[in-house]
């Protein structure tokens, strides 16, 4: 289905600023719909002959809808939308007329002109019409709550016609809460409570206020209730700002272990401040869960930090032991273990600074590649380059993948560009056999380089580690290779990562290791999980 912007741009000549204002209305009009017990439809004129297009619709959560079918995208004209034409051409709210029937549902039509105020703060021309259609099939004598809702809805409808509703949204704010059903308080021009819904009364009771709210100075009450004087002052200032015609940001009040979210809206029909509307919501349990999650996240980060420290201690012990070993082969083996442990520590170091169990892997790869060029035993200077992005990876993939890349990078440097007197077998990984190829001659003018490439495709991570070194020997067989590094790589790729790896000759010489790793893991019941 087309969006509001798509429909408006395709069928009308509205300016971008007009469309943005319609977006703001559609983002905040659930409040008006719930207070009105009515469906709201946003109509924009299509032609000068009185044809209108419905570009948005919202249904009330406080009453049955008047429309079973969605009206967005519908173009109508003639007598059916005569009330919209009156509101659009005369710039006034239309409430006359008899009920109309949609199938077996009787409905009452109303039409509210939509204005966008000018840069000078004056009411501009009408750019659209909000249709307010009420299902009359359940009509009954309204209660005090319903009367207060409808009165407040009429005030907000007039503010739409004036161009003063909805108010500007503060950065980072959403329109999700609080809502009408969470709790509603209406204030007069002096800031005294004239009505409080039962849910609002319950929310204040949880903060420790057991008396009735009607007649109370709400700003002063917020100062008394808040456990933190600063929070109480900010909450009170928000109420006073709304009474002055401003739209303050949402505020939270903490008292006696409970938390309440408040939103204050000015009521200014026809530009006259008559009071404010305050929506409240008890969010005690939400904040309690938030605090529990923060504590859990801090604990997990501390665990990763300690694991990183322990791994660094292990690496330091292995490094000390390597210095005391006389046999060159044993010293090399211990130094390789130090590098493997250090690569795992990098993942835990990153996780200790993250708020979830996922890591931005590009930085880890860059650090591992830099370390590989520094510690590799080679006479030449080898450049490292990364192409593409690994993105964010879950910890269980990152831990194994960093070990695999550490082995591949070290071996690409050491065995792709060995000392002149070394004729050792290259140590990289493969999951399938290789067709023997002749070892190409290395161009002495070619700068030694290893390139790590990564991209994602259909929930698979494709990685290659390619060098422009001496390439594979003619008799190389990855399946029969017995080196520890190769065994580690094959075990991690095919086991922990559940992927595949292939070693092959590079297109322009050298050696290329290609990995394909699934990003979606299988749960114990066989279902895929990411």
Short mmCIF file of C-alpha atoms in Angstrom, two decimals:
data_model
loop_
_atom_site.label_atom_id
_atom_site.label_comp_id
_atom_site.label_asym_id
_atom_site.label_seq_id
_atom_site.Cartn_x
_atom_site.Cartn_y
_atom_site.Cartn_z
CA UNK A 1 0.00 0.00 0.00
CA UNK A 2 1.20 3.49 -0.84
CA UNK A 3 2.25 5.77 1.98
CA UNK A 4 0.77 9.14 2.86
CA UNK A 5 3.66 10.91 1.13
CA UNK A 6 3.39 8.73 -1.99
CA UNK A 7 -0.33 9.37 -2.35
CA UNK A 8 -0.04 13.11 -1.71
CA UNK A 9 2.85 13.58 -4.14
CA UNK A 10 1.19 11.51 -6.86
CA UNK A 11 -2.31 12.98 -6.74
CA UNK A 12 -1.99 16.53 -5.33
CA UNK A 13 0.07 19.69 -5.62
CA UNK A 14 0.81 20.00 -1.91
CA UNK A 15 4.15 21.49 -0.94
CA UNK A 16 6.72 19.40 0.98
CA UNK A 17 6.06 21.51 4.09
CA UNK A 18 2.32 20.74 3.79
CA UNK A 19 2.98 17.02 3.52
CA UNK A 20 5.32 17.14 6.52
CA UNK A 21 2.54 18.77 8.57
CA UNK A 22 0.11 16.03 7.51
CA UNK A 23 2.69 13.49 8.66
CA UNK A 24 2.84 15.16 12.07
CA UNK A 25 -0.94 15.00 12.36
CA UNK A 26 -1.01 11.32 11.40
CA UNK A 27 1.73 10.66 13.95
CA UNK A 28 -0.22 12.18 16.85
CA UNK A 29 -3.90 11.85 16.00
CA UNK A 30 -4.51 8.57 17.84
CA UNK A 31 -5.06 10.85 20.84
CA UNK A 32 -7.86 12.73 19.09
CA UNK A 33 -9.40 9.51 17.76
CA UNK A 34 -9.56 7.94 21.24
CA UNK A 35 -10.96 11.10 22.83
CA UNK A 36 -13.57 11.39 20.05
CA UNK A 37 -14.57 7.68 20.08
CA UNK A 38 -14.38 8.05 16.31
CA UNK A 39 -12.48 7.08 13.18
CA UNK A 40 -10.31 9.83 11.72
CA UNK A 41 -9.68 10.00 7.97
CA UNK A 42 -7.25 12.46 6.41
CA UNK A 43 -8.60 13.79 3.11
CA UNK A 44 -6.66 15.90 0.59
CA UNK A 45 -8.24 17.65 -2.42
CA UNK A 46 -7.42 16.10 -5.77
CA UNK A 47 -9.22 18.40 -8.24
CA UNK A 48 -11.03 21.70 -8.11
CA UNK A 49 -14.33 19.87 -8.72
CA UNK A 50 -14.53 18.74 -5.08
CA UNK A 51 -12.87 15.32 -5.35
CA UNK A 52 -10.95 14.14 -2.27
CA UNK A 53 -8.40 11.38 -1.67
CA UNK A 54 -8.02 9.56 1.66
CA UNK A 55 -4.30 9.40 2.50
CA UNK A 56 -4.43 8.14 6.13
CA UNK A 57 -6.84 6.58 8.60
CA UNK A 58 -6.82 5.76 12.31
CA UNK A 59 -9.37 3.77 14.32
CA UNK A 60 -10.23 4.44 17.97
CA UNK A 61 -9.19 2.08 20.75
CA UNK A 62 -12.05 3.37 22.92
CA UNK A 63 -15.00 2.56 20.62
CA UNK A 64 -15.99 0.37 17.65
CA UNK A 65 -14.85 1.52 14.22
CA UNK A 66 -17.23 2.97 11.67
CA UNK A 67 -15.35 1.28 8.82
CA UNK A 68 -14.59 -2.41 8.55
CA UNK A 69 -12.60 -1.80 5.35
CA UNK A 70 -9.57 0.46 5.11
CA UNK A 71 -10.32 3.74 3.33
CA UNK A 72 -6.72 4.78 2.46
CA UNK A 73 -6.31 5.32 -1.28
CA UNK A 74 -10.03 5.86 -1.87
CA UNK A 75 -10.99 8.78 -4.15
CA UNK A 76 -14.54 10.10 -3.77
CA UNK A 77 -16.55 13.09 -4.89
CA UNK A 78 -20.07 14.41 -5.15
CA UNK A 79 -22.65 14.46 -2.34
CA UNK A 80 -20.75 11.83 -0.32
CA UNK A 81 -18.02 14.34 0.50
CA UNK A 82 -20.03 17.54 0.53
CA UNK A 83 -19.17 18.03 4.23
CA UNK A 84 -15.45 17.87 3.36
CA UNK A 85 -15.95 20.51 0.69
CA UNK A 86 -17.63 22.85 3.17
CA UNK A 87 -14.82 22.50 5.72
CA UNK A 88 -12.17 22.94 3.02
CA UNK A 89 -13.68 25.94 1.26
CA UNK A 90 -15.05 27.77 4.32
CA UNK A 91 -12.25 26.87 6.72
CA UNK A 92 -14.57 25.90 9.57
CA UNK A 93 -15.49 22.71 11.43
CA UNK A 94 -18.59 21.11 9.90
CA UNK A 95 -20.94 19.24 12.28
CA UNK A 96 -24.35 19.59 10.59
CA UNK A 97 -26.26 16.85 8.87
CA UNK A 98 -28.04 13.60 9.58
CA UNK A 99 -26.38 10.26 10.29
CA UNK A 100 -25.27 8.26 7.28
CA UNK A 101 -25.12 4.48 6.87
CA UNK A 102 -22.16 2.32 5.90
CA UNK A 103 -23.78 -1.02 5.31
CA UNK A 104 -25.64 -1.69 8.55
CA UNK A 105 -23.53 0.77 10.60
CA UNK A 106 -24.97 4.26 11.26
CA UNK A 107 -22.31 6.98 11.51
CA UNK A 108 -22.13 10.68 12.22
CA UNK A 109 -19.98 12.82 9.91
CA UNK A 110 -17.82 15.72 11.01
CA UNK A 111 -15.13 17.56 9.06
CA UNK A 112 -12.17 19.50 10.50
CA UNK A 113 -10.09 21.79 8.25
CA UNK A 114 -6.31 21.37 8.53
CA UNK A 115 -4.17 24.48 8.50
CA UNK A 116 -0.40 24.94 8.49
CA UNK A 117 0.67 28.09 10.31
CA UNK A 118 2.97 30.46 8.48
CA UNK A 119 6.53 31.30 9.52
CA UNK A 120 5.13 34.43 11.16
CA UNK A 121 2.83 32.32 13.35
CA UNK A 122 -0.36 33.23 11.50
CA UNK A 123 -3.03 30.74 10.42
CA UNK A 124 -2.37 29.73 6.84
CA UNK A 125 -4.65 28.33 4.19
CA UNK A 126 -6.51 25.05 4.51
CA UNK A 127 -4.43 22.21 3.04
CA UNK A 128 -6.53 19.15 3.96
CA UNK A 129 -9.55 17.96 5.95
CA UNK A 130 -9.80 15.49 8.81
CA UNK A 131 -13.03 13.52 8.69
CA UNK A 132 -14.28 12.47 12.13
CA UNK A 133 -16.79 9.63 11.70
CA UNK A 134 -18.45 8.14 14.78
CA UNK A 135 -20.11 4.72 14.91
CA UNK A 136 -23.59 5.34 16.39
CA UNK A 137 -24.62 1.69 16.72
CA UNK A 138 -23.62 1.65 20.40
CA UNK A 139 -24.88 5.15 21.27
CA UNK A 140 -25.94 5.60 24.91
CA UNK A 141 -26.04 8.25 27.60
CA UNK A 142 -22.44 9.41 28.00
CA UNK A 143 -20.68 9.10 31.36
CA UNK A 144 -18.63 11.81 33.02
CA UNK A 145 -15.49 10.27 31.51
CA UNK A 146 -16.97 10.28 28.01
CA UNK A 147 -18.20 13.88 28.35
CA UNK A 148 -14.74 15.05 29.40
CA UNK A 149 -13.16 13.07 26.57
CA UNK A 150 -15.51 14.62 24.00
CA UNK A 151 -15.03 18.14 25.35
CA UNK A 152 -11.25 17.76 25.16
CA UNK A 153 -11.54 16.26 21.67
CA UNK A 154 -13.50 19.31 20.48
CA UNK A 155 -10.77 21.60 21.84
CA UNK A 156 -8.06 19.63 20.01
CA UNK A 157 -10.16 19.61 16.81
CA UNK A 158 -10.37 23.39 16.94
CA UNK A 159 -6.58 23.52 17.43
CA UNK A 160 -6.15 21.44 14.24
CA UNK A 161 -8.32 23.97 12.45
CA UNK A 162 -6.19 26.76 13.94
CA UNK A 163 -2.93 25.06 12.97
CA UNK A 164 -1.69 24.71 16.57
CA UNK A 165 -2.08 20.93 16.91
CA UNK A 166 -0.09 18.75 16.94
CA UNK A 167 2.69 20.55 18.81
CA UNK A 168 6.31 20.25 17.62
CA UNK A 169 7.88 16.94 18.58
CA UNK A 170 10.98 17.04 20.73
CA UNK A 171 14.11 15.20 19.47
CA UNK A 172 14.07 11.51 20.37
CA UNK A 173 10.41 11.49 21.42
CA UNK A 174 7.86 9.00 20.14
CA UNK A 175 4.07 9.11 20.13
CA UNK A 176 3.60 5.68 21.70
CA UNK A 177 2.96 6.67 25.32
CA UNK A 178 1.18 7.72 27.34
CA UNK A 179 -2.21 7.28 25.70
CA UNK A 180 -5.75 8.27 26.62
CA UNK A 181 -6.56 4.93 28.23
CA UNK A 182 -3.47 5.09 30.46
CA UNK A 183 -4.77 8.10 32.37
CA UNK A 184 -6.09 11.58 31.57
CA UNK A 185 -6.12 14.76 33.67
CA UNK A 186 -7.72 18.02 32.54
CA UNK A 187 -6.62 21.34 34.01
CA UNK A 188 -8.25 24.76 33.95
CA UNK A 189 -6.38 27.93 33.03
CA UNK A 190 -5.10 28.25 36.63
CA UNK A 191 -3.59 24.75 36.67
CA UNK A 192 -6.30 23.21 38.90
CA UNK A 193 -7.57 19.71 38.10
CA UNK A 194 -11.13 19.75 36.76
CA UNK A 195 -11.26 16.05 35.84
CA UNK A 196 -9.10 12.96 36.37
CA UNK A 197 -9.90 9.58 34.83
CA UNK A 198 -9.92 6.50 37.12
CA UNK A 199 -6.66 5.24 35.63
CA UNK A 200 -5.02 8.61 36.25
CA UNK A 201 -6.22 8.56 39.86
CA UNK A 202 -4.71 5.06 40.26
CA UNK A 203 -1.37 6.20 38.83
CA UNK A 204 -1.12 9.08 41.32
CA UNK A 205 -2.20 6.81 44.16
CA UNK A 206 0.76 4.55 43.40
CA UNK A 207 3.02 7.59 43.77
CA UNK A 208 1.60 8.07 47.27
CA UNK A 209 -1.26 10.51 46.70
CA UNK A 210 -4.44 8.91 48.08
CA UNK A 211 -6.84 11.89 47.87
CA UNK A 212 -9.00 12.92 44.93
CA UNK A 213 -7.18 14.97 42.28
CA UNK A 214 -10.06 17.31 41.39
CA UNK A 215 -9.30 20.79 42.69
CA UNK A 216 -5.58 20.15 43.20
CA UNK A 217 -2.87 22.41 41.79
CA UNK A 218 -1.13 19.77 39.67
CA UNK A 219 2.21 21.59 39.36
CA UNK A 220 2.47 21.98 43.13
CA UNK A 221 1.41 18.36 43.60
CA UNK A 222 4.23 17.17 41.32
CA UNK A 223 6.73 19.13 43.41
CA UNK A 224 5.48 17.47 46.61
CA UNK A 225 5.32 13.93 45.25
CA UNK A 226 8.66 13.64 43.42
CA UNK A 227 11.37 11.90 45.42
CA UNK A 228 14.04 14.03 43.72
CA UNK A 229 13.42 17.79 44.09
CA UNK A 230 14.99 18.42 40.69
CA UNK A 231 12.64 15.92 39.00
CA UNK A 232 9.71 17.50 40.82
CA UNK A 233 10.68 20.98 39.64
CA UNK A 234 11.07 19.82 36.02
CA UNK A 235 7.69 18.04 36.11
CA UNK A 236 6.03 21.14 37.62
CA UNK A 237 7.67 23.42 35.05
CA UNK A 238 6.30 21.19 32.29
CA UNK A 239 2.75 21.72 33.59
CA UNK A 240 3.27 25.48 33.80
CA UNK A 241 4.73 25.57 30.29
CA UNK A 242 1.63 23.80 28.91
CA UNK A 243 -0.61 26.32 30.67
CA UNK A 244 1.33 29.08 28.88
CA UNK A 245 0.61 27.47 25.52
CA UNK A 246 3.92 25.66 25.09
CA UNK A 247 4.44 21.93 24.45
CA UNK A 248 7.02 20.62 26.97
CA UNK A 249 8.78 17.26 26.58
CA UNK A 250 7.55 14.19 28.42
CA UNK A 251 8.62 13.94 32.06
CA UNK A 252 9.00 11.10 34.54
CA UNK A 253 8.17 11.34 38.24
CA UNK A 254 9.72 8.87 40.70
CA UNK A 255 8.24 8.53 44.18
CA UNK A 256 8.02 5.70 46.72
CA UNK A 257 9.51 3.15 44.33
CA UNK A 258 7.00 3.96 41.57
CA UNK A 259 7.51 5.80 38.27
CA UNK A 260 4.94 7.75 36.26
CA UNK A 261 5.39 9.17 32.76
CA UNK A 262 3.55 12.43 32.03
CA UNK A 263 2.83 14.35 28.86
CA UNK A 264 1.35 17.85 29.08
CA UNK A 265 -0.43 19.41 26.09
CA UNK A 266 -1.75 22.97 25.93
CA UNK A 267 -5.45 23.52 25.19
CA UNK A 268 -5.77 26.66 23.06
CA UNK A 269 -8.92 26.55 20.89
CA UNK A 270 -9.16 29.69 18.78
CA UNK A 271 -5.81 30.78 20.22
CA UNK A 272 -7.15 31.26 23.75
CA UNK A 273 -5.35 29.32 26.53
CA UNK A 274 -8.08 27.56 28.53
CA UNK A 275 -5.94 25.01 30.39
CA UNK A 276 -3.97 21.87 29.64
CA UNK A 277 -4.38 18.18 29.02
CA UNK A 278 -2.07 15.87 30.97
CA UNK A 279 -1.70 12.22 29.98
CA UNK A 280 -0.15 9.95 32.59
CA UNK A 281 1.03 6.35 32.57
CA UNK A 282 2.29 4.13 35.36
CA UNK A 283 5.60 2.75 34.01
CA UNK A 284 6.90 1.33 37.29
CA UNK A 285 7.24 -2.21 35.99
CA UNK A 286 8.80 -1.01 32.73
CA UNK A 287 11.50 0.93 34.59
CA UNK A 288 12.04 -1.99 36.96
CA UNK A 289 12.71 -4.28 34.01
CA UNK A 290 14.96 -1.62 32.47
CA UNK A 291 17.03 -1.49 35.65
CA UNK A 292 17.23 -5.28 35.74
CA UNK A 293 18.43 -5.34 32.13
CA UNK A 294 21.01 -2.64 32.84
CA UNK A 295 22.30 -4.66 35.78
CA UNK A 296 22.41 -7.80 33.65
CA UNK A 297 24.23 -6.01 30.83
CA UNK A 298 26.78 -4.60 33.27
CA UNK A 299 27.34 -8.07 34.71
CA UNK A 300 27.85 -9.59 31.27
CA UNK A 301 30.29 -6.84 30.29
CA UNK A 302 32.21 -7.37 33.52
CA UNK A 303 32.42 -11.11 32.79
CA UNK A 304 33.82 -10.41 29.31
CA UNK A 305 36.29 -7.97 30.84
CA UNK A 306 37.51 -10.59 33.31
CA UNK A 307 37.72 -13.27 30.60
CA UNK A 308 39.82 -10.86 28.52
CA UNK A 309 42.12 -10.23 31.50
CA UNK A 310 42.46 -13.96 32.17
CA UNK A 311 43.30 -14.66 28.53
CA UNK A 312 45.91 -11.94 28.58
CA UNK A 313 47.38 -13.51 31.72
CA UNK A 314 47.52 -16.89 29.98
CA UNK A 315 49.21 -15.28 26.98
CA UNK A 316 51.76 -13.62 29.26
CA UNK A 317 52.54 -16.93 30.98
CA UNK A 318 53.00 -18.68 27.63
CA UNK A 319 55.26 -15.84 26.48
CA UNK A 320 57.43 -16.23 29.61
CA UNK A 321 57.59 -19.96 29.10
CA UNK A 322 58.62 -19.51 25.46
CA UNK A 323 61.59 -17.39 26.55
CA UNK A 324 62.83 -20.20 28.82
CA UNK A 325 62.51 -22.98 26.24
CA UNK A 326 65.76 -23.95 24.50
CA UNK A 327 64.24 -25.94 21.62
CA UNK A 328 63.38 -23.63 18.66
CA UNK A 329 60.39 -25.78 17.64
CA UNK A 330 58.87 -25.59 21.12
CA UNK A 331 59.44 -21.84 21.27
CA UNK A 332 57.66 -21.33 17.94
CA UNK A 333 54.73 -23.49 19.11
CA UNK A 334 54.34 -21.46 22.30
CA UNK A 335 54.53 -18.17 20.41
CA UNK A 336 51.78 -19.38 18.06
CA UNK A 337 49.64 -20.23 21.08
CA UNK A 338 50.21 -16.72 22.44
CA UNK A 339 48.87 -15.22 19.21
CA UNK A 340 45.82 -17.49 19.22
CA UNK A 341 44.93 -16.65 22.80
CA UNK A 342 45.44 -12.93 22.11
CA UNK A 343 43.07 -13.02 19.13
CA UNK A 344 40.29 -14.49 21.31
CA UNK A 345 40.99 -11.83 23.94
CA UNK A 346 40.29 -9.16 21.29
CA UNK A 347 36.70 -10.40 20.93
CA UNK A 348 36.08 -10.37 24.67
CA UNK A 349 37.64 -6.93 24.94
CA UNK A 350 35.16 -5.65 22.35
CA UNK A 351 32.23 -7.40 24.05
CA UNK A 352 33.21 -5.86 27.39
CA UNK A 353 32.57 -2.43 25.85
CA UNK A 354 29.34 -3.41 24.06
CA UNK A 355 25.79 -3.33 25.38
CA UNK A 356 24.81 -6.64 23.76
CA UNK A 357 26.28 -9.98 22.73
CA UNK A 358 27.39 -8.74 19.32
CA UNK A 359 30.51 -7.03 18.06
CA UNK A 360 31.44 -4.69 15.22
CA UNK A 361 33.86 -7.11 13.56
CA UNK A 362 35.67 -4.81 11.14
CA UNK A 363 37.76 -3.23 13.90
CA UNK A 364 38.77 -6.66 15.24
CA UNK A 365 39.87 -7.83 11.78
CA UNK A 366 41.93 -4.68 11.29
CA UNK A 367 43.72 -5.21 14.61
CA UNK A 368 44.38 -8.90 13.92
CA UNK A 369 45.73 -8.05 10.45
CA UNK A 370 48.02 -5.38 11.87
CA UNK A 371 49.35 -7.82 14.48
CA UNK A 372 49.95 -10.48 11.83
CA UNK A 373 52.28 -8.21 9.85
CA UNK A 374 54.19 -7.26 13.01
CA UNK A 375 54.85 -10.76 14.37
CA UNK A 376 55.23 -12.77 11.17
CA UNK A 377 58.73 -14.06 10.54
CA UNK A 378 59.36 -12.68 7.05
CA UNK A 379 62.05 -10.53 5.47
CA UNK A 380 59.64 -8.43 3.38
CA UNK A 381 57.14 -5.74 4.37
CA UNK A 382 53.64 -7.04 3.60
CA UNK A 383 50.70 -4.65 3.24
CA UNK A 384 47.28 -5.51 4.67
CA UNK A 385 44.02 -4.27 3.16
CA UNK A 386 40.36 -4.95 3.98
CA UNK A 387 37.69 -4.75 1.29
CA UNK A 388 34.00 -4.72 2.24
CA UNK A 389 32.52 -4.97 5.71
CA UNK A 390 31.87 -7.86 8.06
CA UNK A 391 29.30 -5.80 9.94
CA UNK A 392 28.01 -6.75 13.37
CA UNK A 393 28.44 -10.42 14.28
CA UNK A 394 27.11 -12.38 17.26
CA UNK A 395 29.72 -13.35 19.83
CA UNK A 396 29.56 -17.08 19.11
CA UNK A 397 30.47 -16.47 15.45
CA UNK A 398 33.01 -13.72 16.14
CA UNK A 399 35.06 -15.79 18.61
CA UNK A 400 35.62 -18.67 16.21
CA UNK A 401 35.97 -16.50 13.10
CA UNK A 402 38.71 -14.34 14.62
CA UNK A 403 40.81 -17.44 15.30
CA UNK A 404 40.30 -18.63 11.72
CA UNK A 405 41.29 -15.27 10.26
CA UNK A 406 44.27 -15.02 12.59
CA UNK A 407 45.61 -18.34 11.25
CA UNK A 408 44.90 -17.45 7.63
CA UNK A 409 46.50 -14.03 7.86
CA UNK A 410 49.62 -15.28 9.64
CA UNK A 411 50.12 -18.04 7.13
CA UNK A 412 49.43 -15.78 4.16
CA UNK A 413 52.27 -13.54 5.35
CA UNK A 414 54.71 -16.18 6.54
CA UNK A 415 54.23 -18.78 3.81
CA UNK A 416 53.15 -16.55 0.93
CA UNK A 417 56.25 -14.39 1.39
CA UNK A 418 58.79 -16.63 3.18
CA UNK A 419 62.49 -15.88 3.75
CA UNK A 420 64.58 -16.61 0.70
CA UNK A 421 66.04 -19.80 2.21
CA UNK A 422 62.66 -21.26 3.30
CA UNK A 423 60.78 -23.73 1.13
CA UNK A 424 58.04 -24.68 3.58
CA UNK A 425 54.50 -25.69 2.80
CA UNK A 426 51.94 -22.88 2.93
CA UNK A 427 49.63 -23.19 5.93
CA UNK A 428 46.09 -22.18 5.14
CA UNK A 429 42.76 -23.90 5.31
CA UNK A 430 40.59 -25.86 2.92
CA UNK A 431 37.48 -27.92 3.12
CA UNK A 432 37.83 -29.45 -0.35
CA UNK A 433 40.71 -30.80 -2.41
CA UNK A 434 42.81 -28.72 -4.75
CA UNK A 435 43.86 -29.31 -8.31
CA UNK A 436 47.65 -29.07 -8.24
CA UNK A 437 48.95 -26.00 -9.99
CA UNK A 438 52.39 -24.79 -10.85
CA UNK A 439 53.89 -22.26 -8.46
CA UNK A 440 53.95 -18.92 -10.28
CA UNK A 441 56.93 -16.69 -10.33
CA UNK A 442 56.59 -13.65 -8.06
CA UNK A 443 57.09 -10.33 -9.78
CA UNK A 444 59.89 -8.61 -7.80
CA UNK A 445 58.33 -5.21 -8.65
CA UNK A 446 54.93 -6.26 -7.20
CA UNK A 447 54.26 -4.92 -3.69
CA UNK A 448 53.56 -7.85 -1.30
CA UNK A 449 49.96 -7.58 -0.13
CA UNK A 450 47.22 -9.56 1.62
CA UNK A 451 43.60 -8.56 1.00
CA UNK A 452 40.73 -9.58 3.27
CA UNK A 453 37.36 -9.33 1.52
CA UNK A 454 33.91 -9.73 3.07
CA UNK A 455 30.30 -9.38 1.98
CA UNK A 456 26.91 -10.71 3.03
CA UNK A 457 24.48 -12.45 0.71
CA UNK A 458 21.26 -14.27 1.68
CA UNK A 459 22.17 -14.66 5.35
CA UNK A 460 25.62 -16.00 4.45
CA UNK A 461 28.95 -14.32 5.16
CA UNK A 462 31.45 -14.71 2.31
CA UNK A 463 35.08 -14.08 3.26
CA UNK A 464 38.30 -14.42 1.29
CA UNK A 465 41.92 -13.99 2.33
CA UNK A 466 44.07 -13.53 -0.79
CA UNK A 467 47.79 -12.81 -1.18
CA UNK A 468 49.96 -12.16 -4.22
CA UNK A 469 52.81 -14.32 -2.95
CA UNK A 470 54.47 -17.47 -4.21
CA UNK A 471 51.28 -19.53 -4.40
CA UNK A 472 50.70 -23.23 -3.76
CA UNK A 473 53.26 -25.92 -4.48
CA UNK A 474 52.36 -28.44 -7.20
CA UNK A 475 51.88 -31.32 -4.77
CA UNK A 476 49.83 -29.46 -2.14
CA UNK A 477 46.83 -31.42 -0.77
CA UNK A 478 44.85 -29.70 1.95
CA UNK A 479 43.17 -32.94 3.04
CA UNK A 480 46.50 -34.58 3.89
CA UNK A 481 48.10 -31.54 5.52
CA UNK A 482 48.92 -32.26 9.15
CA UNK A 483 49.91 -28.87 10.52
CA UNK A 484 48.19 -27.71 13.70
CA UNK A 485 47.11 -24.39 12.24
CA UNK A 486 45.32 -26.10 9.35
CA UNK A 487 43.63 -28.53 11.73
CA UNK A 488 42.43 -25.67 13.94
CA UNK A 489 41.02 -23.78 10.96
CA UNK A 490 39.22 -26.78 9.49
CA UNK A 491 37.77 -27.79 12.86
CA UNK A 492 36.46 -24.28 13.59
CA UNK A 493 35.02 -23.63 10.13
CA UNK A 494 33.27 -26.97 9.64
CA UNK A 495 32.39 -27.48 13.30
CA UNK A 496 31.78 -24.28 15.28
CA UNK A 497 30.92 -22.07 12.31
CA UNK A 498 29.12 -24.79 10.28
CA UNK A 499 30.57 -23.36 7.11
CA UNK A 500 32.91 -24.30 4.30
CA UNK A 501 36.43 -23.26 3.34
CA UNK A 502 38.38 -23.77 0.15
CA UNK A 503 42.01 -23.10 -0.69
CA UNK A 504 42.78 -22.28 -4.29
CA UNK A 505 45.17 -20.46 -6.55
CA UNK A 506 44.50 -16.75 -6.89
CA UNK A 507 43.27 -15.38 -10.21
CA UNK A 508 46.38 -13.19 -10.50
CA UNK A 509 48.78 -15.46 -8.71
CA UNK A 510 49.28 -16.15 -5.04
CA UNK A 511 46.84 -18.06 -2.84
CA UNK A 512 43.22 -17.44 -1.90
CA UNK A 513 41.28 -18.96 1.01
CA UNK A 514 37.50 -18.68 0.61
CA UNK A 515 35.11 -19.09 3.55
CA UNK A 516 31.31 -19.25 3.51
CA UNK A 517 29.73 -19.00 6.97
CA UNK A 518 25.97 -19.04 7.71
CA UNK A 519 24.82 -16.08 9.83
CA UNK A 520 21.61 -17.83 10.91
CA UNK A 521 22.24 -20.52 13.50
CA UNK A 522 20.04 -23.58 13.95
CA UNK A 523 18.31 -24.00 17.29
CA UNK A 524 18.21 -27.42 19.00
CA UNK A 525 14.71 -28.01 17.59
CA UNK A 526 15.99 -27.45 14.05
CA UNK A 527 14.54 -23.98 13.59
CA UNK A 528 16.73 -21.18 12.29
CA UNK A 529 17.69 -18.39 14.66
CA UNK A 530 19.79 -15.29 14.05
#
